């Protein structure tokens, strides 16, 4: 081989080695870059997880505070009032009205005990777990129905499904809150709760034929805020619609994947 | 048959053997890789046989390059996740296939080596390898990169086609009259060993992943 050929060969070999080094460097750089990116993603994910945990904790605190407030109101407005009335009946008892006052006092005490029992059952999560979500909702509707002023109906179009225990209670509390709002503020005489499963999303609606909620002020309401937080804990969403003079609709949309499993 | 050729054929055939045995356990992309290995192996064997018999073998590589375009399209289609890249695959490979066919019918006769066809394929493959590397970087949660079959496959394709392009470039323009035949032969040999070796790692990891 002449000197020109040797030089050419040298150039070619050097170029080939340079190319291989270049390609190898690129691959090594890529691997390091990939690992760095994965580290960044993991850090970001951890931050999001912590933020979510913090939000969840805040929501849980707000929910328990709201529940305490509800209990306090229930005891003060309902049971407390009945006990006061019973006390009044008993203290104003005289030989002339003995039988009448005793009977009214006992009747008030019986009602107070019954209300206290209902309150206890409503608050007891285990009771919901024992009889199931649908039956618990039906029981709540029966209590409202028994007042005689509001007619209640439950429409269950779902196929048999399983909800993890903690999520079942959260969903039930959502319904309770929606029913509580309808009874207290809607001036409705009909309430209808429906459970429906469509496109792998469970839709739980509470409809009433009352005056219709003012959706403009929804964000200020603690009750609605609590329902929204509960829905987000379930991985779903919450919607409230008001139709002035015609009624309201509270709807919880819970994706099947995040919450449920078929039996 | 030269020792290097025997080593290369043993390497490709053993990989092909593993690929066929584990075929059902492989992902669609790697099932297509097995077909690519099969096509390469058959073409190389026929090509070598014809060369030994002093008969023109360029037509074999013309057919192989056309088949490769179709197989690469299929492999890439099942490797990419990014929809934008996937949408570009069809037109890009459509144009590539048209050019390859046009080159083979209008420019090259069956007795010519399809060098421009190869360059076009190299360009396309290198571009899509870069896109795949970018896609891998954007993966929010990936496993260890060295345990990903796709990484090894695309590294193999990237290095092999860059090397092929380099050889073509030096052969055609940079050093057209070089007397470096034996060096090129060795470079091509090592490039092939690296190419099939990396594909082999990919095959092994893909089989493990599906398991």
Short mmCIF file of C-alpha atoms in Angstrom, two decimals:
data_model
loop_
_atom_site.label_atom_id
_atom_site.label_comp_id
_atom_site.label_asym_id
_atom_site.label_seq_id
_atom_site.Cartn_x
_atom_site.Cartn_y
_atom_site.Cartn_z
CA UNK A 1 0.00 0.00 0.00
CA UNK A 2 1.43 3.44 -0.97
CA UNK A 3 1.69 6.40 1.44
CA UNK A 4 -1.48 8.02 0.07
CA UNK A 5 -3.37 4.80 0.68
CA UNK A 6 -1.98 4.59 4.23
CA UNK A 7 -3.03 8.19 4.94
CA UNK A 8 -6.53 7.50 3.55
CA UNK A 9 -6.78 4.39 5.69
CA UNK A 10 -5.67 6.35 8.74
CA UNK A 11 -8.24 9.08 8.08
CA UNK A 12 -10.98 6.53 7.59
CA UNK A 13 -10.09 4.64 10.77
CA UNK A 14 -9.90 7.87 12.76
CA UNK A 15 -13.23 9.04 11.36
CA UNK A 16 -14.82 5.68 12.14
CA UNK A 17 -13.47 5.74 15.71
CA UNK A 18 -14.61 9.37 16.10
CA UNK A 19 -18.07 8.46 14.89
CA UNK A 20 -18.32 5.53 17.28
CA UNK A 21 -17.18 7.75 20.16
CA UNK A 22 -19.72 10.37 19.15
CA UNK A 23 -22.56 7.85 18.98
CA UNK A 24 -21.54 6.25 22.28
CA UNK A 25 -21.32 9.68 23.93
CA UNK A 26 -24.80 10.48 22.66
CA UNK A 27 -26.22 7.24 24.08
CA UNK A 28 -24.45 7.75 27.44
CA UNK A 29 -25.66 11.36 27.56
CA UNK A 30 -29.18 10.15 26.79
CA UNK A 31 -29.08 7.58 29.61
CA UNK A 32 -27.91 10.21 32.12
CA UNK A 33 -30.47 12.71 30.89
CA UNK A 34 -33.21 10.09 31.16
CA UNK A 35 -32.22 9.27 34.75
CA UNK A 36 -32.16 12.95 35.64
CA UNK A 37 -35.61 13.46 34.12
CA UNK A 38 -36.95 10.44 35.98
CA UNK A 39 -35.57 11.90 39.21
CA UNK A 40 -37.32 15.20 38.47
CA UNK A 41 -40.59 13.40 37.70
CA UNK A 42 -40.34 11.41 40.93
CA UNK A 43 -39.74 14.60 42.92
CA UNK A 44 -42.68 16.30 41.24
CA UNK A 45 -44.88 13.28 41.94
CA UNK A 46 -43.86 13.26 45.59
CA UNK A 47 -44.67 16.98 45.90
CA UNK A 48 -48.09 16.41 44.31
CA UNK A 49 -48.71 13.50 46.67
CA UNK A 50 -47.85 15.63 49.68
CA UNK A 51 -50.06 18.46 48.42
CA UNK A 52 -52.92 16.02 47.91
CA UNK A 53 -52.41 14.56 51.41
CA UNK A 54 -52.47 18.04 52.89
CA UNK A 55 -55.64 18.97 50.96
CA UNK A 56 -57.26 15.69 52.00
CA UNK A 57 -56.41 16.35 55.64
CA UNK A 58 -57.86 19.86 55.47
CA UNK A 59 -61.00 18.49 53.84
CA UNK A 60 -61.34 15.83 56.52
CA UNK A 61 -60.98 18.42 59.31
CA UNK A 62 -63.60 20.64 57.65
CA UNK A 63 -65.92 17.66 57.19
CA UNK A 64 -65.67 16.62 60.85
CA UNK A 65 -66.22 20.24 61.97
CA UNK A 66 -69.31 20.44 59.77
CA UNK A 67 -70.55 17.16 61.21
CA UNK A 68 -70.07 18.40 64.79
CA UNK A 69 -72.03 21.51 63.88
CA UNK A 70 -74.84 19.38 62.44
CA UNK A 71 -74.97 17.22 65.57
CA UNK A 72 -75.03 20.29 67.76
CA UNK A 73 -77.86 21.82 65.71
CA UNK A 74 -79.83 18.58 65.72
CA UNK A 75 -79.52 18.21 69.50
CA UNK A 76 -80.26 21.88 70.15
CA UNK A 77 -83.12 22.41 67.69
CA UNK A 78 -84.85 19.08 67.84
CA UNK A 79 -84.08 16.88 70.81
CA UNK A 80 -83.28 19.78 73.15
CA UNK A 81 -86.54 21.49 72.27
CA UNK A 82 -88.53 18.32 72.88
CA UNK A 83 -86.86 17.70 76.25
CA UNK A 84 -87.55 21.30 77.26
CA UNK A 85 -91.19 20.83 76.32
CA UNK A 86 -91.33 17.58 78.30
CA UNK A 87 -89.78 19.31 81.30
CA UNK A 88 -92.35 22.08 80.96
CA UNK A 89 -95.16 19.56 80.87
CA UNK A 90 -93.84 17.80 83.96
CA UNK A 91 -93.11 20.95 86.00
CA UNK A 92 -96.52 22.45 85.26
CA UNK A 93 -98.21 19.24 86.40
CA UNK A 94 -100.95 19.58 88.99
CA UNK A 95 -103.60 17.16 90.32
CA UNK A 96 -106.10 18.62 87.82
CA UNK A 97 -104.01 18.08 84.66
CA UNK A 98 -101.92 15.15 85.93
CA UNK A 99 -103.01 12.62 83.32
CA UNK A 100 -102.93 15.01 80.36
CA UNK A 101 -99.46 16.39 81.22
CA UNK A 102 -98.01 12.96 82.01
CA UNK A 103 -99.26 11.59 78.70
CA UNK A 104 -97.90 14.58 76.72
CA UNK A 105 -94.59 14.45 78.64
CA UNK A 106 -94.18 10.72 77.95
CA UNK A 107 -95.09 11.28 74.30
CA UNK A 108 -92.45 14.03 73.98
CA UNK A 109 -89.84 11.90 75.75
CA UNK A 110 -90.62 8.95 73.49
CA UNK A 111 -90.22 11.18 70.42
CA UNK A 112 -86.96 12.59 71.81
CA UNK A 113 -85.63 9.07 72.44
CA UNK A 114 -86.66 8.01 68.94
CA UNK A 115 -84.99 11.06 67.38
CA UNK A 116 -81.88 10.46 69.47
CA UNK A 117 -81.79 6.85 68.25
CA UNK A 118 -82.19 7.95 64.63
CA UNK A 119 -79.46 10.53 65.09
CA UNK A 120 -77.19 7.92 66.59
CA UNK A 121 -77.87 5.52 63.71
CA UNK A 122 -77.28 8.25 61.14
CA UNK A 123 -73.96 9.12 62.71
CA UNK A 124 -72.85 5.56 63.21
CA UNK A 125 -70.83 4.52 60.16
CA UNK A 126 -71.05 0.85 61.13
CA UNK A 127 -74.81 0.99 60.80
CA UNK A 128 -74.39 2.14 57.18
CA UNK A 129 -71.90 -0.66 56.58
CA UNK A 130 -74.25 -3.23 58.08
CA UNK A 131 -77.29 -2.47 55.96
CA UNK A 132 -75.55 -1.08 52.84
CA UNK A 133 -75.68 2.21 50.99
CA UNK A 134 -79.03 1.80 49.25
CA UNK A 135 -80.81 0.63 52.40
CA UNK A 136 -79.26 3.47 54.43
CA UNK A 137 -80.48 6.03 51.92
CA UNK A 138 -83.92 4.39 51.95
CA UNK A 139 -83.93 4.61 55.77
CA UNK A 140 -83.07 8.33 55.69
CA UNK A 141 -85.85 8.90 53.15
CA UNK A 142 -88.31 6.96 55.34
CA UNK A 143 -87.50 9.23 58.30
CA UNK A 144 -88.14 12.36 56.18
CA UNK A 145 -91.25 10.75 54.65
CA UNK A 146 -92.65 9.95 58.10
CA UNK A 147 -92.88 13.68 58.87
CA UNK A 148 -95.77 13.75 56.38
CA UNK A 149 -94.72 17.02 54.74
CA UNK A 150 -92.24 15.71 52.19
CA UNK A 151 -92.83 12.73 49.92
CA UNK A 152 -89.63 10.78 49.24
CA UNK A 153 -88.67 8.26 46.59
CA UNK A 154 -85.55 6.21 45.85
CA UNK A 155 -84.85 5.06 42.28
CA UNK A 156 -82.01 2.53 42.08
CA UNK A 157 -81.01 1.63 38.51
CA UNK A 158 -77.61 0.19 39.38
CA UNK A 159 -76.43 -3.36 38.93
CA UNK A 160 -75.02 -5.01 42.04
CA UNK A 161 -71.66 -3.45 42.90
CA UNK A 162 -69.22 -3.29 45.77
CA UNK A 163 -67.95 -0.09 47.39
CA UNK A 164 -65.00 -0.10 49.80
CA UNK A 165 -66.27 0.56 53.35
CA UNK A 166 -64.67 3.97 53.93
CA UNK A 167 -65.95 5.21 50.57
CA UNK A 168 -69.46 3.90 51.23
CA UNK A 169 -69.69 6.05 54.37
CA UNK A 170 -68.37 9.13 52.55
CA UNK A 171 -70.95 8.66 49.79
CA UNK A 172 -73.71 8.21 52.35
CA UNK A 173 -72.67 11.41 54.14
CA UNK A 174 -72.92 13.21 50.79
CA UNK A 175 -76.52 12.04 50.41
CA UNK A 176 -77.28 12.98 54.02
CA UNK A 177 -75.93 16.48 53.48
CA UNK A 178 -77.92 16.92 50.25
CA UNK A 179 -81.11 15.65 51.94
CA UNK A 180 -80.48 17.88 54.95
CA UNK A 181 -80.19 20.92 52.65
CA UNK A 182 -83.36 19.96 50.75
CA UNK A 183 -85.37 19.53 53.96
CA UNK A 184 -84.09 22.70 55.62
CA UNK A 185 -83.92 25.18 52.76
CA UNK A 186 -85.75 24.01 49.63
CA UNK A 187 -89.39 24.26 50.82
CA UNK A 188 -89.99 21.19 48.68
CA UNK A 189 -92.73 18.63 49.12
CA UNK A 190 -91.08 15.96 47.00
CA UNK A 191 -87.54 14.56 47.12
CA UNK A 192 -86.24 11.93 44.78
CA UNK A 193 -82.87 10.18 45.12
CA UNK A 194 -81.63 8.21 42.13
CA UNK A 195 -78.65 5.93 41.67
CA UNK A 196 -77.57 5.21 38.13
CA UNK A 197 -74.52 3.66 36.47
CA UNK A 198 -73.69 4.93 32.99
CA UNK A 199 -70.41 4.78 31.03
CA UNK A 200 -68.62 3.39 34.10
CA UNK A 201 -69.63 6.41 36.19
CA UNK A 202 -71.98 6.15 39.15
CA UNK A 203 -74.40 9.07 39.18
CA UNK A 204 -76.09 9.78 42.48
CA UNK A 205 -78.73 12.53 42.20
CA UNK A 206 -80.86 14.22 44.84
CA UNK A 207 -83.74 16.11 43.20
CA UNK A 208 -86.39 18.22 44.87
CA UNK A 209 -89.31 20.33 43.65
CA UNK A 210 -88.61 23.28 45.93
CA UNK A 211 -87.77 26.90 45.26
CA UNK A 212 -84.44 26.02 43.59
CA UNK A 213 -81.03 26.76 45.00
CA UNK A 214 -79.19 29.93 44.12
CA UNK A 215 -76.13 28.54 42.32
CA UNK A 216 -74.46 31.93 42.46
CA UNK A 217 -73.95 31.67 46.21
CA UNK A 218 -72.97 28.01 46.26
CA UNK A 219 -69.27 28.63 46.91
CA UNK A 220 -70.05 30.40 50.17
CA UNK A 221 -72.10 27.52 51.54
CA UNK A 222 -70.16 25.26 53.91
CA UNK A 223 -72.57 22.39 53.16
CA UNK A 224 -71.87 22.52 49.43
CA UNK A 225 -68.16 22.95 50.06
CA UNK A 226 -68.21 19.84 52.23
CA UNK A 227 -70.08 17.85 49.57
CA UNK A 228 -67.57 18.97 46.95
CA UNK A 229 -64.66 17.92 49.14
CA UNK A 230 -66.25 14.56 49.84
CA UNK A 231 -66.81 13.97 46.12
CA UNK A 232 -63.17 14.80 45.39
CA UNK A 233 -62.03 12.38 48.10
CA UNK A 234 -63.96 9.73 46.16
CA UNK A 235 -62.14 10.78 42.99
CA UNK A 236 -65.35 12.15 41.51
CA UNK A 237 -67.12 15.44 41.04
CA UNK A 238 -70.10 17.30 42.44
CA UNK A 239 -72.62 19.43 40.57
CA UNK A 240 -75.49 21.55 41.89
CA UNK A 241 -78.21 22.95 39.64
CA UNK A 242 -81.04 25.25 40.66
CA UNK A 243 -84.22 25.87 38.66
CA UNK A 244 -86.00 28.86 40.26
CA UNK A 245 -89.48 27.87 41.38
CA UNK A 246 -89.10 24.38 39.97
CA UNK A 247 -86.53 22.69 42.16
CA UNK A 248 -82.89 21.71 42.50
CA UNK A 249 -80.62 18.88 41.55
CA UNK A 250 -77.53 17.81 43.45
CA UNK A 251 -75.46 15.32 41.51
CA UNK A 252 -72.40 13.26 42.45
CA UNK A 253 -70.47 11.71 39.59
CA UNK A 254 -68.13 9.01 40.82
CA UNK A 255 -65.96 7.12 38.30
CA UNK A 256 -66.36 3.40 38.61
CA UNK A 257 -62.60 2.71 38.41
CA UNK A 258 -61.62 4.86 41.37
CA UNK A 259 -64.32 3.78 43.75
CA UNK A 260 -66.19 0.66 42.87
CA UNK A 261 -65.83 -2.90 41.85
CA UNK A 262 -68.45 -5.30 40.66
CA UNK A 263 -69.62 -7.97 43.03
CA UNK B 1 -17.34 -18.68 4.06
CA UNK B 2 -15.18 -16.25 6.06
CA UNK B 3 -14.96 -16.68 9.82
CA UNK B 4 -16.59 -13.27 10.35
CA UNK B 5 -19.53 -14.29 8.17
CA UNK B 6 -19.94 -17.52 10.12
CA UNK B 7 -19.88 -15.62 13.46
CA UNK B 8 -22.43 -13.13 12.16
CA UNK B 9 -24.74 -15.82 10.79
CA UNK B 10 -24.52 -17.79 14.05
CA UNK B 11 -25.38 -14.62 15.98
CA UNK B 12 -28.38 -13.72 13.80
CA UNK B 13 -29.64 -17.30 13.56
CA UNK B 14 -29.40 -17.89 17.31
CA UNK B 15 -31.30 -14.65 17.93
CA UNK B 16 -33.85 -15.66 15.35
CA UNK B 17 -34.14 -19.03 17.06
CA UNK B 18 -34.79 -17.38 20.45
CA UNK B 19 -37.26 -14.99 18.82
CA UNK B 20 -39.20 -17.83 17.19
CA UNK B 21 -39.28 -19.93 20.39
CA UNK B 22 -40.51 -16.97 22.47
CA UNK B 23 -42.58 -15.47 19.65
CA UNK B 24 -45.93 -15.61 21.48
CA UNK B 25 -44.48 -13.88 24.54
CA UNK B 26 -43.06 -10.94 22.60
CA UNK B 27 -44.73 -7.56 22.09
CA UNK B 28 -46.01 -6.77 18.59
CA UNK B 29 -43.01 -4.49 17.93
CA UNK B 30 -40.55 -7.28 18.73
CA UNK B 31 -42.58 -9.85 16.81
CA UNK B 32 -41.95 -7.59 13.82
CA UNK B 33 -38.27 -7.43 14.79
CA UNK B 34 -38.16 -11.22 14.50
CA UNK B 35 -39.47 -10.89 10.93
CA UNK B 36 -36.83 -8.23 10.28
CA UNK B 37 -34.13 -10.63 11.54
CA UNK B 38 -35.55 -13.39 9.37
CA UNK B 39 -35.59 -11.16 6.27
CA UNK B 40 -32.02 -9.95 6.95
CA UNK B 41 -30.75 -13.46 7.56
CA UNK B 42 -32.33 -14.91 4.43
CA UNK B 43 -31.12 -11.98 2.30
CA UNK B 44 -27.57 -12.15 3.70
CA UNK B 45 -27.40 -15.91 3.17
CA UNK B 46 -28.69 -15.71 -0.42
CA UNK B 47 -26.43 -12.71 -1.09
CA UNK B 48 -23.38 -14.51 0.24
CA UNK B 49 -24.22 -17.71 -1.65
CA UNK B 50 -24.60 -15.80 -4.94
CA UNK B 51 -21.35 -13.91 -4.32
CA UNK B 52 -19.57 -17.21 -3.74
CA UNK B 53 -20.96 -18.46 -7.05
CA UNK B 54 -19.74 -15.24 -8.72
CA UNK B 55 -23.35 -14.29 -9.57
CA UNK B 56 -24.76 -10.79 -9.15
CA UNK B 57 -26.55 -10.45 -5.79
CA UNK B 58 -27.59 -6.79 -5.76
CA UNK B 59 -31.21 -7.62 -6.53
CA UNK B 60 -31.38 -9.39 -3.13
CA UNK B 61 -30.51 -6.14 -1.33
CA UNK B 62 -32.97 -4.22 -3.47
CA UNK B 63 -35.75 -6.53 -2.31
CA UNK B 64 -34.43 -6.45 1.28
CA UNK B 65 -34.46 -2.63 1.38
CA UNK B 66 -38.10 -2.53 0.24
CA UNK B 67 -39.12 -5.18 2.76
CA UNK B 68 -37.14 -3.33 5.46
CA UNK B 69 -39.13 -0.12 4.85
CA UNK B 70 -42.39 -1.99 5.44
CA UNK B 71 -41.03 -3.80 8.51
CA UNK B 72 -39.56 -0.61 10.01
CA UNK B 73 -42.92 1.10 9.56
CA UNK B 74 -44.65 -1.75 11.36
CA UNK B 75 -42.06 -1.85 14.18
CA UNK B 76 -42.18 1.93 14.71
CA UNK B 77 -45.98 1.95 14.56
CA UNK B 78 -46.08 -0.40 17.52
CA UNK B 79 -43.20 1.25 19.38
CA UNK B 80 -44.34 4.86 19.50
CA UNK B 81 -46.89 6.08 22.03
CA UNK B 82 -46.94 9.74 21.00
CA UNK B 83 -49.92 10.23 18.68
CA UNK B 84 -48.33 13.12 16.80
CA UNK B 85 -45.34 10.98 15.85
CA UNK B 86 -47.65 8.08 15.01
CA UNK B 87 -49.60 10.38 12.69
CA UNK B 88 -46.36 11.30 10.91
CA UNK B 89 -45.25 7.69 10.50
CA UNK B 90 -47.65 6.80 7.71
CA UNK B 91 -46.89 9.80 5.42
CA UNK B 92 -43.14 9.59 6.14
CA UNK B 93 -42.89 5.92 5.33
CA UNK B 94 -45.33 6.35 2.44
CA UNK B 95 -42.99 8.90 0.86
CA UNK B 96 -39.96 6.73 1.68
CA UNK B 97 -41.53 3.65 0.07
CA UNK B 98 -42.50 5.64 -3.03
CA UNK B 99 -38.96 7.00 -3.35
CA UNK B 100 -37.45 3.56 -2.84
CA UNK B 101 -39.69 2.05 -5.52
CA UNK B 102 -39.02 4.97 -7.89
CA UNK B 103 -35.26 4.65 -7.36
CA UNK B 104 -35.37 0.94 -7.98
CA UNK B 105 -37.48 1.16 -11.12
CA UNK B 106 -36.10 4.35 -12.68
CA UNK B 107 -32.53 4.78 -11.41
CA UNK B 108 -31.07 1.44 -10.45
CA UNK B 109 -30.97 -1.66 -12.55
CA UNK B 110 -31.24 -4.99 -10.73
CA UNK B 111 -27.48 -5.41 -10.96
CA UNK B 112 -26.68 -2.21 -9.04
CA UNK B 113 -26.33 -1.89 -5.30
CA UNK B 114 -29.18 0.40 -4.04
CA UNK B 115 -26.94 2.85 -2.16
CA UNK B 116 -29.28 5.89 -2.32
CA UNK B 117 -32.16 3.73 -1.20
CA UNK B 118 -30.10 2.71 1.81
CA UNK B 119 -29.26 6.32 2.60
CA UNK B 120 -32.92 7.32 2.48
CA UNK B 121 -33.78 4.48 4.85
CA UNK B 122 -30.89 5.48 7.16
CA UNK B 123 -32.10 9.09 7.29
CA UNK B 124 -35.66 8.13 8.07
CA UNK B 125 -34.65 5.59 10.71
CA UNK B 126 -32.22 8.02 12.41
CA UNK B 127 -34.90 10.75 12.56
CA UNK B 128 -37.43 8.37 14.08
CA UNK B 129 -34.82 7.06 16.53
CA UNK B 130 -34.29 10.64 17.73
CA UNK B 131 -38.06 11.05 18.09
CA UNK B 132 -38.24 7.82 20.08
CA UNK B 133 -35.43 8.96 22.38
CA UNK B 134 -37.30 12.22 22.92
CA UNK B 135 -40.51 10.32 23.65
CA UNK B 136 -38.64 8.20 26.20
CA UNK B 137 -37.32 11.35 27.90
CA UNK B 138 -40.85 12.71 28.22
CA UNK B 139 -42.17 9.52 29.83
CA UNK B 140 -43.55 10.59 33.21
CA UNK B 141 -42.85 7.33 34.95
CA UNK B 142 -40.56 4.89 33.27
CA UNK B 143 -38.62 1.92 34.52
CA UNK B 144 -34.83 1.79 34.47
CA UNK B 145 -33.84 2.74 30.93
CA UNK B 146 -31.32 -0.10 30.72
CA UNK B 147 -34.14 -2.58 31.37
CA UNK B 148 -36.28 -1.26 28.54
CA UNK B 149 -36.26 -3.42 25.42
CA UNK B 150 -37.18 -0.46 23.23
CA UNK B 151 -34.10 1.48 24.36
CA UNK B 152 -31.76 -1.29 23.21
CA UNK B 153 -33.60 -1.76 19.93
CA UNK B 154 -33.58 1.93 19.06
CA UNK B 155 -29.94 2.29 20.17
CA UNK B 156 -29.09 -0.56 17.85
CA UNK B 157 -30.99 1.01 14.95
CA UNK B 158 -29.48 4.42 15.64
CA UNK B 159 -25.87 3.20 15.76
CA UNK B 160 -26.23 0.81 12.83
CA UNK B 161 -27.86 3.30 10.50
CA UNK B 162 -25.54 6.15 11.52
CA UNK B 163 -22.60 3.83 10.81
CA UNK B 164 -24.05 2.75 7.49
CA UNK B 165 -24.59 6.37 6.53
CA UNK B 166 -20.99 7.18 7.51
CA UNK B 167 -19.63 4.35 5.37
CA UNK B 168 -21.76 5.44 2.43
CA UNK B 169 -20.61 9.05 2.88
CA UNK B 170 -16.92 8.15 2.96
CA UNK B 171 -17.30 5.70 0.12
CA UNK B 172 -19.21 8.08 -2.15
CA UNK B 173 -17.81 11.51 -1.42
CA UNK B 174 -15.10 11.84 1.23
CA UNK B 175 -12.68 9.12 0.22
CA UNK B 176 -14.01 7.84 -3.12
CA UNK B 177 -10.81 6.17 -4.23
CA UNK B 178 -9.70 4.79 -0.94
CA UNK B 179 -7.98 1.47 -0.79
CA UNK B 180 -9.55 0.61 2.53
CA UNK B 181 -11.63 -2.37 1.51
CA UNK B 182 -10.46 -4.61 4.35
CA UNK B 183 -10.98 -1.88 6.99
CA UNK B 184 -14.49 -1.17 5.70
CA UNK B 185 -15.13 -4.90 5.81
CA UNK B 186 -14.12 -5.02 9.49
CA UNK B 187 -16.07 -1.88 10.34
CA UNK B 188 -19.17 -3.33 8.70
CA UNK B 189 -18.60 -6.59 10.56
CA UNK B 190 -18.34 -4.89 13.98
CA UNK B 191 -21.29 -2.67 13.13
CA UNK B 192 -23.37 -5.74 12.32
CA UNK B 193 -22.26 -7.55 15.48
CA UNK B 194 -23.19 -4.50 17.54
CA UNK B 195 -26.51 -4.12 15.69
CA UNK B 196 -27.63 -7.71 16.17
CA UNK B 197 -26.15 -7.92 19.68
CA UNK B 198 -28.15 -4.92 20.87
CA UNK B 199 -31.30 -6.25 19.18
CA UNK B 200 -30.64 -9.51 21.04
CA UNK B 201 -30.58 -7.68 24.39
CA UNK B 202 -33.84 -5.98 23.38
CA UNK B 203 -35.41 -9.33 22.48
CA UNK B 204 -34.32 -10.85 25.80
CA UNK B 205 -35.71 -7.91 27.82
CA UNK B 206 -38.95 -7.79 25.83
CA UNK B 207 -39.50 -11.49 26.48
CA UNK B 208 -38.86 -10.92 30.22
CA UNK B 209 -41.15 -7.86 30.31
CA UNK B 210 -44.11 -9.70 28.81
CA UNK B 211 -43.55 -12.65 31.17
#
